[in-house]
């Protein structure tokens, strides 16, 4: 059933971060002159990845904003104040994020003009329909099917079906390790190590 298939698909997506599960939007945020705080609707986001601002001098150059913890952010705000204690205006360099699911993004320096903003994030996977294809390589279709079958069989009162469901779930969960390895490759290039004899 689609209920169990969607549940299995969501479970697999939650433990991976494949690049094709990532989304980008230029419609979620827009910085305006003289304003430093903006609401960000995160209801469709699993995780916020990055916020970029478009350089006004070079319309092809996106500048990555640095996410700063709230304590350090106040120090950054102070760095962008003039001698009178007024906030300076310029291209934003860093931000803090508070609250949710509609979070508040506060930037510093305060924007001097309007800026186009790009938000990169991992999106929540919606329930699938019969017309949808999973956003996973086809090689993992069997993993989704086995886990969905396990979800169906877990409600059975028959001992043999319960055992079969546990077998399907165990096999699917074992394949999750391969999915996680594929989505989080172990990159060890340029890591400094102490020389060993």
PDB file of C-alpha atoms in Angstrom, residues 2-163:
ATOM      1  CA  UNK A   2       1.124   3.576  -0.621  1.00  0.00           C
ATOM      2  CA  UNK A   3       0.959   4.351   3.105  1.00  0.00           C
ATOM      3  CA  UNK A   4       3.693   1.830   3.899  1.00  0.00           C
ATOM      4  CA  UNK A   5       5.684   2.644   0.752  1.00  0.00           C
ATOM      5  CA  UNK A   6       5.692   6.350   1.686  1.00  0.00           C
ATOM      6  CA  UNK A   7       6.681   5.531   5.255  1.00  0.00           C
ATOM      7  CA  UNK A   8       9.571   3.344   4.071  1.00  0.00           C
ATOM      8  CA  UNK A   9      10.704   5.973   1.563  1.00  0.00           C
ATOM      9  CA  UNK A  10      10.659   8.722   4.211  1.00  0.00           C
ATOM     10  CA  UNK A  11      12.649   6.522   6.596  1.00  0.00           C
ATOM     11  CA  UNK A  12      15.351   5.948   3.975  1.00  0.00           C
ATOM     12  CA  UNK A  13      15.492   9.649   3.064  1.00  0.00           C
ATOM     13  CA  UNK A  14      15.810  10.661   6.718  1.00  0.00           C
ATOM     14  CA  UNK A  15      19.056   8.751   7.174  1.00  0.00           C
ATOM     15  CA  UNK A  16      20.639   9.943   3.932  1.00  0.00           C
ATOM     16  CA  UNK A  17      21.544  13.290   2.442  1.00  0.00           C
ATOM     17  CA  UNK A  18      21.937  12.500  -1.236  1.00  0.00           C
ATOM     18  CA  UNK A  19      22.513  15.600  -3.354  1.00  0.00           C
ATOM     19  CA  UNK A  20      19.264  14.913  -5.220  1.00  0.00           C
ATOM     20  CA  UNK A  21      17.351  15.281  -1.933  1.00  0.00           C
ATOM     21  CA  UNK A  22      18.626  18.852  -1.687  1.00  0.00           C
ATOM     22  CA  UNK A  23      16.544  21.835  -2.797  1.00  0.00           C
ATOM     23  CA  UNK A  24      17.367  25.450  -3.611  1.00  0.00           C
ATOM     24  CA  UNK A  25      15.045  28.441  -3.561  1.00  0.00           C
ATOM     25  CA  UNK A  26      15.389  32.144  -4.329  1.00  0.00           C
ATOM     26  CA  UNK A  27      11.806  32.789  -3.195  1.00  0.00           C
ATOM     27  CA  UNK A  28      12.052  32.018   0.529  1.00  0.00           C
ATOM     28  CA  UNK A  29      14.084  35.098   1.516  1.00  0.00           C
ATOM     29  CA  UNK A  30      14.820  38.538   0.123  1.00  0.00           C
ATOM     30  CA  UNK A  31      16.917  41.112   1.976  1.00  0.00           C
ATOM     31  CA  UNK A  32      15.674  44.701   1.864  1.00  0.00           C
ATOM     32  CA  UNK A  33      17.495  47.925   2.631  1.00  0.00           C
ATOM     33  CA  UNK A  34      17.697  49.082   6.258  1.00  0.00           C
ATOM     34  CA  UNK A  35      16.121  45.881   7.638  1.00  0.00           C
ATOM     35  CA  UNK A  36      18.090  43.184   9.490  1.00  0.00           C
ATOM     36  CA  UNK A  37      15.485  40.535  10.539  1.00  0.00           C
ATOM     37  CA  UNK A  38      13.438  38.320   8.204  1.00  0.00           C
ATOM     38  CA  UNK A  39      10.981  35.438   8.711  1.00  0.00           C
ATOM     39  CA  UNK A  40      11.935  32.154   7.035  1.00  0.00           C
ATOM     40  CA  UNK A  41       9.275  29.482   6.547  1.00  0.00           C
ATOM     41  CA  UNK A  42      11.026  26.208   7.391  1.00  0.00           C
ATOM     42  CA  UNK A  43       7.958  23.950   7.428  1.00  0.00           C
ATOM     43  CA  UNK A  44       9.087  22.136   4.252  1.00  0.00           C
ATOM     44  CA  UNK A  45      12.737  21.989   5.339  1.00  0.00           C
ATOM     45  CA  UNK A  46      14.322  18.998   6.957  1.00  0.00           C
ATOM     46  CA  UNK A  47      17.529  20.953   7.475  1.00  0.00           C
ATOM     47  CA  UNK A  48      18.782  24.382   6.422  1.00  0.00           C
ATOM     48  CA  UNK A  49      22.117  23.961   4.640  1.00  0.00           C
ATOM     49  CA  UNK A  50      23.293  27.388   3.435  1.00  0.00           C
ATOM     50  CA  UNK A  51      22.178  30.969   2.780  1.00  0.00           C
ATOM     51  CA  UNK A  52      23.744  32.915  -0.091  1.00  0.00           C
ATOM     52  CA  UNK A  53      23.457  36.566  -1.136  1.00  0.00           C
ATOM     53  CA  UNK A  54      23.906  37.737  -4.726  1.00  0.00           C
ATOM     54  CA  UNK A  55      26.778  40.192  -5.170  1.00  0.00           C
ATOM     55  CA  UNK A  56      25.308  43.378  -6.661  1.00  0.00           C
ATOM     56  CA  UNK A  57      28.566  44.301  -8.417  1.00  0.00           C
ATOM     57  CA  UNK A  58      28.888  40.920 -10.128  1.00  0.00           C
ATOM     58  CA  UNK A  59      25.433  39.461 -10.810  1.00  0.00           C
ATOM     59  CA  UNK A  60      26.956  35.994 -11.293  1.00  0.00           C
ATOM     60  CA  UNK A  61      28.762  35.789  -7.968  1.00  0.00           C
ATOM     61  CA  UNK A  62      26.926  34.306  -4.964  1.00  0.00           C
ATOM     62  CA  UNK A  63      28.478  35.031  -1.558  1.00  0.00           C
ATOM     63  CA  UNK A  64      28.006  32.478   1.206  1.00  0.00           C
ATOM     64  CA  UNK A  65      26.790  33.929   4.504  1.00  0.00           C
ATOM     65  CA  UNK A  66      28.382  32.598   7.656  1.00  0.00           C
ATOM     66  CA  UNK A  67      25.984  31.146  10.212  1.00  0.00           C
ATOM     67  CA  UNK A  68      26.988  32.406  13.647  1.00  0.00           C
ATOM     68  CA  UNK A  69      25.731  31.244  17.068  1.00  0.00           C
ATOM     69  CA  UNK A  70      23.630  33.873  18.904  1.00  0.00           C
ATOM     70  CA  UNK A  71      26.357  34.748  21.454  1.00  0.00           C
ATOM     71  CA  UNK A  72      28.980  35.386  18.780  1.00  0.00           C
ATOM     72  CA  UNK A  73      26.437  37.118  16.532  1.00  0.00           C
ATOM     73  CA  UNK A  74      26.038  39.995  19.017  1.00  0.00           C
ATOM     74  CA  UNK A  75      29.800  40.535  18.837  1.00  0.00           C
ATOM     75  CA  UNK A  76      29.590  40.627  15.023  1.00  0.00           C
ATOM     76  CA  UNK A  77      26.794  43.216  15.238  1.00  0.00           C
ATOM     77  CA  UNK A  78      29.008  45.388  17.443  1.00  0.00           C
ATOM     78  CA  UNK A  79      31.824  45.134  14.867  1.00  0.00           C
ATOM     79  CA  UNK A  80      29.480  46.693  12.293  1.00  0.00           C
ATOM     80  CA  UNK A  81      28.478  49.758  14.303  1.00  0.00           C
ATOM     81  CA  UNK A  82      29.860  53.237  13.909  1.00  0.00           C
ATOM     82  CA  UNK A  83      31.225  55.413  16.726  1.00  0.00           C
ATOM     83  CA  UNK A  84      27.714  56.708  17.475  1.00  0.00           C
ATOM     84  CA  UNK A  85      26.427  53.149  18.048  1.00  0.00           C
ATOM     85  CA  UNK A  86      24.385  53.098  14.834  1.00  0.00           C
ATOM     86  CA  UNK A  87      24.374  49.962  12.692  1.00  0.00           C
ATOM     87  CA  UNK A  88      26.397  50.307   9.515  1.00  0.00           C
ATOM     88  CA  UNK A  89      24.775  49.229   6.272  1.00  0.00           C
ATOM     89  CA  UNK A  90      26.567  47.045   3.753  1.00  0.00           C
ATOM     90  CA  UNK A  91      26.335  43.624   2.092  1.00  0.00           C
ATOM     91  CA  UNK A  92      25.349  41.083   4.790  1.00  0.00           C
ATOM     92  CA  UNK A  93      28.182  38.776   5.857  1.00  0.00           C
ATOM     93  CA  UNK A  94      26.704  36.562   8.569  1.00  0.00           C
ATOM     94  CA  UNK A  95      23.420  35.559  10.152  1.00  0.00           C
ATOM     95  CA  UNK A  96      21.843  33.901  13.150  1.00  0.00           C
ATOM     96  CA  UNK A  97      18.661  31.868  13.070  1.00  0.00           C
ATOM     97  CA  UNK A  98      16.177  31.555  15.927  1.00  0.00           C
ATOM     98  CA  UNK A  99      12.789  29.923  16.392  1.00  0.00           C
ATOM     99  CA  UNK A 100      10.809  27.738  14.052  1.00  0.00           C
ATOM    100  CA  UNK A 101       8.946  26.385  12.099  1.00  0.00           C
ATOM    101  CA  UNK A 102       8.765  29.984  10.893  1.00  0.00           C
ATOM    102  CA  UNK A 103      12.227  31.008  11.998  1.00  0.00           C
ATOM    103  CA  UNK A 104      13.726  34.474  12.237  1.00  0.00           C
ATOM    104  CA  UNK A 105      16.922  35.113  10.271  1.00  0.00           C
ATOM    105  CA  UNK A 106      18.880  38.147  11.481  1.00  0.00           C
ATOM    106  CA  UNK A 107      21.780  39.429   9.375  1.00  0.00           C
ATOM    107  CA  UNK A 108      24.688  41.752   9.935  1.00  0.00           C
ATOM    108  CA  UNK A 109      25.705  44.204   8.572  1.00  0.00           C
ATOM    109  CA  UNK A 110      22.223  45.573   7.907  1.00  0.00           C
ATOM    110  CA  UNK A 111      21.609  45.486   4.122  1.00  0.00           C
ATOM    111  CA  UNK A 112      22.329  48.775   2.372  1.00  0.00           C
ATOM    112  CA  UNK A 113      20.135  47.898  -0.624  1.00  0.00           C
ATOM    113  CA  UNK A 114      17.781  45.081  -1.669  1.00  0.00           C
ATOM    114  CA  UNK A 115      19.522  41.730  -2.232  1.00  0.00           C
ATOM    115  CA  UNK A 116      18.527  38.502  -3.941  1.00  0.00           C
ATOM    116  CA  UNK A 117      18.971  35.563  -1.548  1.00  0.00           C
ATOM    117  CA  UNK A 118      19.339  31.838  -2.232  1.00  0.00           C
ATOM    118  CA  UNK A 119      18.525  29.216   0.383  1.00  0.00           C
ATOM    119  CA  UNK A 120      19.895  25.653   0.119  1.00  0.00           C
ATOM    120  CA  UNK A 121      18.179  23.003   2.218  1.00  0.00           C
ATOM    121  CA  UNK A 122      17.185  19.364   2.528  1.00  0.00           C
ATOM    122  CA  UNK A 123      13.452  19.100   2.023  1.00  0.00           C
ATOM    123  CA  UNK A 124      11.002  16.847   3.812  1.00  0.00           C
ATOM    124  CA  UNK A 125       9.792  14.055   1.556  1.00  0.00           C
ATOM    125  CA  UNK A 126       6.050  14.127   1.017  1.00  0.00           C
ATOM    126  CA  UNK A 127       3.854  11.053   0.817  1.00  0.00           C
ATOM    127  CA  UNK A 128       4.254   9.286  -2.499  1.00  0.00           C
ATOM    128  CA  UNK A 129       1.477   8.580  -4.979  1.00  0.00           C
ATOM    129  CA  UNK A 130       1.349   5.848  -7.620  1.00  0.00           C
ATOM    130  CA  UNK A 131       2.652   8.340 -10.196  1.00  0.00           C
ATOM    131  CA  UNK A 132       5.725   9.352  -8.151  1.00  0.00           C
ATOM    132  CA  UNK A 133       9.218   7.935  -8.512  1.00  0.00           C
ATOM    133  CA  UNK A 134      11.486   7.898  -5.447  1.00  0.00           C
ATOM    134  CA  UNK A 135      14.370  10.360  -5.525  1.00  0.00           C
ATOM    135  CA  UNK A 136      16.819   7.515  -4.984  1.00  0.00           C
ATOM    136  CA  UNK A 137      18.820   5.371  -7.390  1.00  0.00           C
ATOM    137  CA  UNK A 138      16.716   2.512  -8.782  1.00  0.00           C
ATOM    138  CA  UNK A 139      19.065   0.038  -7.106  1.00  0.00           C
ATOM    139  CA  UNK A 140      17.401   0.943  -3.784  1.00  0.00           C
ATOM    140  CA  UNK A 141      13.805   0.286  -4.950  1.00  0.00           C
ATOM    141  CA  UNK A 142      13.979  -3.203  -3.416  1.00  0.00           C
ATOM    142  CA  UNK A 143      15.055  -1.700  -0.097  1.00  0.00           C
ATOM    143  CA  UNK A 144      11.959   0.510  -0.064  1.00  0.00           C
ATOM    144  CA  UNK A 145       9.771  -2.459  -1.024  1.00  0.00           C
ATOM    145  CA  UNK A 146      11.200  -4.738   1.686  1.00  0.00           C
ATOM    146  CA  UNK A 147      10.782  -2.129   4.394  1.00  0.00           C
ATOM    147  CA  UNK A 148       7.240  -1.335   3.224  1.00  0.00           C
ATOM    148  CA  UNK A 149       6.414  -5.069   3.300  1.00  0.00           C
ATOM    149  CA  UNK A 150       7.790  -5.253   6.850  1.00  0.00           C
ATOM    150  CA  UNK A 151       5.508  -2.373   7.862  1.00  0.00           C
ATOM    151  CA  UNK A 152       2.500  -4.231   6.411  1.00  0.00           C
ATOM    152  CA  UNK A 153       3.404  -7.520   8.101  1.00  0.00           C
ATOM    153  CA  UNK A 154       4.084  -5.975  11.531  1.00  0.00           C
ATOM    154  CA  UNK A 155       0.316  -5.686  12.099  1.00  0.00           C
ATOM    155  CA  UNK A 156      -0.319  -9.366  11.341  1.00  0.00           C
ATOM    156  CA  UNK A 157      -1.514 -11.781  14.030  1.00  0.00           C
ATOM    157  CA  UNK A 158       0.102 -14.740  12.261  1.00  0.00           C
ATOM    158  CA  UNK A 159       3.464 -15.732  13.765  1.00  0.00           C
ATOM    159  CA  UNK A 160       4.913 -16.784  10.389  1.00  0.00           C
ATOM    160  CA  UNK A 161       3.984 -13.438   8.821  1.00  0.00           C
ATOM    161  CA  UNK A 162       5.437 -11.542  11.796  1.00  0.00           C
ATOM    162  CA  UNK A 163       8.697 -13.490  11.425  1.00  0.00           C
TER     163      UNK A 163
END
